[in-house]
Amino acid sequence: EGHRPLGVMVENHEDSRPQSGISRADIVYEAVAEGGITRLLAIYYCQDGGTVGPVRSARTYFLDFISEYGSNPLYTHVGGANVPGPANALGQIEDYGWGSYNDLNQFSIGFPTFWRDYERIGHAVATEHTMYSTAGKLWQVAKDRDLTNVDKKGKEWDEDFRQWKFKDDPGESDRGDVGSISFPFWKGYGEYNVSWKYDKTSNIYQRESGGQSHTDLNNKEQLKAKNVVVVFMQERSLNDAEKHLLYGTKGTGQATVFMDGKKITGTWEKKDREERMIIKDSKGKEIEFTRGNIWIEVLPQGTGVSS
């Protein structure tokens, strides 16, 4: 409770796996960053993720997600999209007043908070897959900027934060039998297809990516989730030099929640950048998540999800 939420952009290129620190994130958002390759926004508050990475660049829709986490949420990245127009993530960070404050850009911080390790996963990889930090070092940078659980004006980060609702695990006899979930992110890119396998005894979903068990390099554990939330958003590609993507993160759309071995069809709504994305069931009642970590999978409208 002495710090504020920490968001870290983590690479998910197939050559960057296994990544570090994801298993200790409270919430993970996954969406395509470019060319069918997904990227992760791992959010830490209740747990210290230890070494985290590889850290990658900012994208505008991930800014919309981290903006939900109270005033001046910590946002960690290595540079970012900065072409003129709606995908200008670095420009937006400045517009929001985050620069050199709650924005933790490796370009302005450097070593020893960030470092490169070319052989962390046991063999040499491309430079873009080599940047790491630790949750502790990043929280320390924030503390040095007078950003703990309060800001430099004494305002607590969660004064205007809307919490999601939670419930306890149901008994095993009350759990469902929806045993697997699978979906693609991009046609023809099987390396980024995701499957979640449900274990009824532990009430946990175990993650596979590209047909392989997806693990955390720090502890060799398979990535798990108590709740898997699939949100369907409008996706469009910009005709800029980098062919950046945009997602319709504000408004409403369809959503499917998997928890307790059950499938719940409903909707999501997010009024503006700083408002919490709320997930509701088919009757319009806000979902109560099972207590534990949450993965939010952002898919283009119309994507098929098998279960």
mmCIF file of N, CA, C and O in Angstrom, residues 7 12 48 51 57 62 73 78 108-109 122 142-143 160 163 171 178 187 194-195 204 250:
data_model
loop_
_atom_site.group_PDB
_atom_site.id
_atom_site.type_symbol
_atom_site.label_atom_id
_atom_site.label_comp_id
_atom_site.label_asym_id
_atom_site.label_seq_id
_atom_site.Cartn_x
_atom_site.Cartn_y
_atom_site.Cartn_z
ATOM 1 N N GLY A 7 2.364 -0.262 -14.384
ATOM 2 C CA GLY A 7 2.124 -0.943 -15.649
ATOM 3 C C GLY A 7 3.407 -1.048 -16.445
ATOM 4 O O GLY A 7 4.157 -0.069 -16.548
ATOM 5 N N ASN A 12 5.823 -9.777 -26.579
ATOM 6 C CA ASN A 12 5.336 -11.155 -26.689
ATOM 7 C C ASN A 12 5.698 -11.769 -28.035
ATOM 8 O O ASN A 12 5.067 -12.727 -28.480
ATOM 9 N N ASP A 48 5.184 -8.099 -6.115
ATOM 10 C CA ASP A 48 6.397 -7.606 -6.755
ATOM 11 C C ASP A 48 6.761 -8.587 -7.862
ATOM 12 O O ASP A 48 6.997 -9.770 -7.596
ATOM 13 N N THR A 51 12.231 -9.364 -11.682
ATOM 14 C CA THR A 51 12.684 -8.956 -13.018
ATOM 15 C C THR A 51 11.518 -9.054 -13.995
ATOM 16 O O THR A 51 10.807 -10.056 -14.030
ATOM 17 N N SER A 57 7.809 -0.892 -26.421
ATOM 18 C CA SER A 57 7.372 0.484 -26.621
ATOM 19 C C SER A 57 5.881 0.692 -26.351
ATOM 20 O O SER A 57 5.094 -0.248 -26.291
ATOM 21 N N PHE A 62 -2.964 1.042 -25.091
ATOM 22 C CA PHE A 62 -2.527 0.618 -23.769
ATOM 23 C C PHE A 62 -2.516 1.806 -22.796
ATOM 24 O O PHE A 62 -2.701 1.618 -21.591
ATOM 25 N N PRO A 73 -1.010 6.863 -12.764
ATOM 26 C CA PRO A 73 -0.521 5.478 -12.713
ATOM 27 C C PRO A 73 0.852 5.387 -13.357
ATOM 28 O O PRO A 73 1.160 6.123 -14.302
ATOM 29 N N VAL A 78 9.705 1.424 -23.422
ATOM 30 C CA VAL A 78 10.935 1.842 -24.102
ATOM 31 C C VAL A 78 10.524 2.613 -25.342
ATOM 32 O O VAL A 78 10.195 2.022 -26.377
ATOM 33 N N SER A 108 14.577 8.035 -20.924
ATOM 34 C CA SER A 108 14.944 9.123 -20.017
ATOM 35 C C SER A 108 15.445 8.628 -18.669
ATOM 36 O O SER A 108 15.789 9.443 -17.802
ATOM 37 N N ILE A 109 15.506 7.306 -18.475
ATOM 38 C CA ILE A 109 15.925 6.759 -17.175
ATOM 39 C C ILE A 109 17.236 5.985 -17.303
ATOM 40 O O ILE A 109 18.218 6.294 -16.634
ATOM 41 N N GLY A 122 18.889 -17.908 -22.702
ATOM 42 C CA GLY A 122 19.775 -19.012 -23.018
ATOM 43 C C GLY A 122 20.410 -18.972 -24.388
ATOM 44 O O GLY A 122 21.230 -19.834 -24.718
ATOM 45 N N ALA A 142 9.782 6.008 -9.075
ATOM 46 C CA ALA A 142 8.574 6.765 -8.758
ATOM 47 C C ALA A 142 8.696 7.436 -7.386
ATOM 48 O O ALA A 142 8.325 8.610 -7.219
ATOM 49 N N LYS A 143 9.225 6.714 -6.417
ATOM 50 C CA LYS A 143 9.396 7.280 -5.071
ATOM 51 C C LYS A 143 10.319 8.485 -5.110
ATOM 52 O O LYS A 143 10.073 9.494 -4.435
ATOM 53 N N ASP A 160 -10.089 8.488 -6.708
ATOM 54 C CA ASP A 160 -11.125 8.427 -7.744
ATOM 55 C C ASP A 160 -11.126 7.088 -8.486
ATOM 56 O O ASP A 160 -11.750 6.964 -9.549
ATOM 57 N N GLN A 163 -13.027 0.360 -8.142
ATOM 58 C CA GLN A 163 -12.634 -1.042 -8.040
ATOM 59 C C GLN A 163 -13.640 -1.927 -8.764
ATOM 60 O O GLN A 163 -14.829 -1.624 -8.824
ATOM 61 N N GLY A 171 -17.451 -23.660 -4.406
ATOM 62 C CA GLY A 171 -17.056 -25.038 -4.148
ATOM 63 C C GLY A 171 -16.924 -25.800 -5.451
ATOM 64 O O GLY A 171 -17.530 -25.432 -6.475
ATOM 65 N N VAL A 178 -16.641 -25.996 -18.656
ATOM 66 C CA VAL A 178 -16.077 -25.424 -19.879
ATOM 67 C C VAL A 178 -14.565 -25.535 -19.753
ATOM 68 O O VAL A 178 -13.915 -24.729 -19.088
ATOM 69 N N LYS A 187 -5.092 -13.678 -38.446
ATOM 70 C CA LYS A 187 -5.156 -14.790 -39.384
ATOM 71 C C LYS A 187 -3.782 -15.091 -39.955
ATOM 72 O O LYS A 187 -3.074 -14.197 -40.421
ATOM 73 N N VAL A 194 -3.906 -18.333 -28.840
ATOM 74 C CA VAL A 194 -3.908 -18.543 -27.387
ATOM 75 C C VAL A 194 -4.914 -19.615 -27.014
ATOM 76 O O VAL A 194 -6.019 -19.673 -27.570
ATOM 77 N N SER A 195 -4.528 -20.462 -26.069
ATOM 78 C CA SER A 195 -5.443 -21.430 -25.463
ATOM 79 C C SER A 195 -5.328 -21.319 -23.945
ATOM 80 O O SER A 195 -4.228 -21.112 -23.414
ATOM 81 N N ILE A 204 -8.403 -22.876 -11.868
ATOM 82 C CA ILE A 204 -7.397 -22.034 -12.515
ATOM 83 C C ILE A 204 -7.358 -22.343 -14.015
ATOM 84 O O ILE A 204 -7.522 -23.489 -14.436
ATOM 85 N N LYS A 250 -13.072 3.039 -26.198
ATOM 86 C CA LYS A 250 -14.100 3.791 -25.477
ATOM 87 C C LYS A 250 -15.458 3.546 -26.127
ATOM 88 O O LYS A 250 -15.561 3.396 -27.340
#
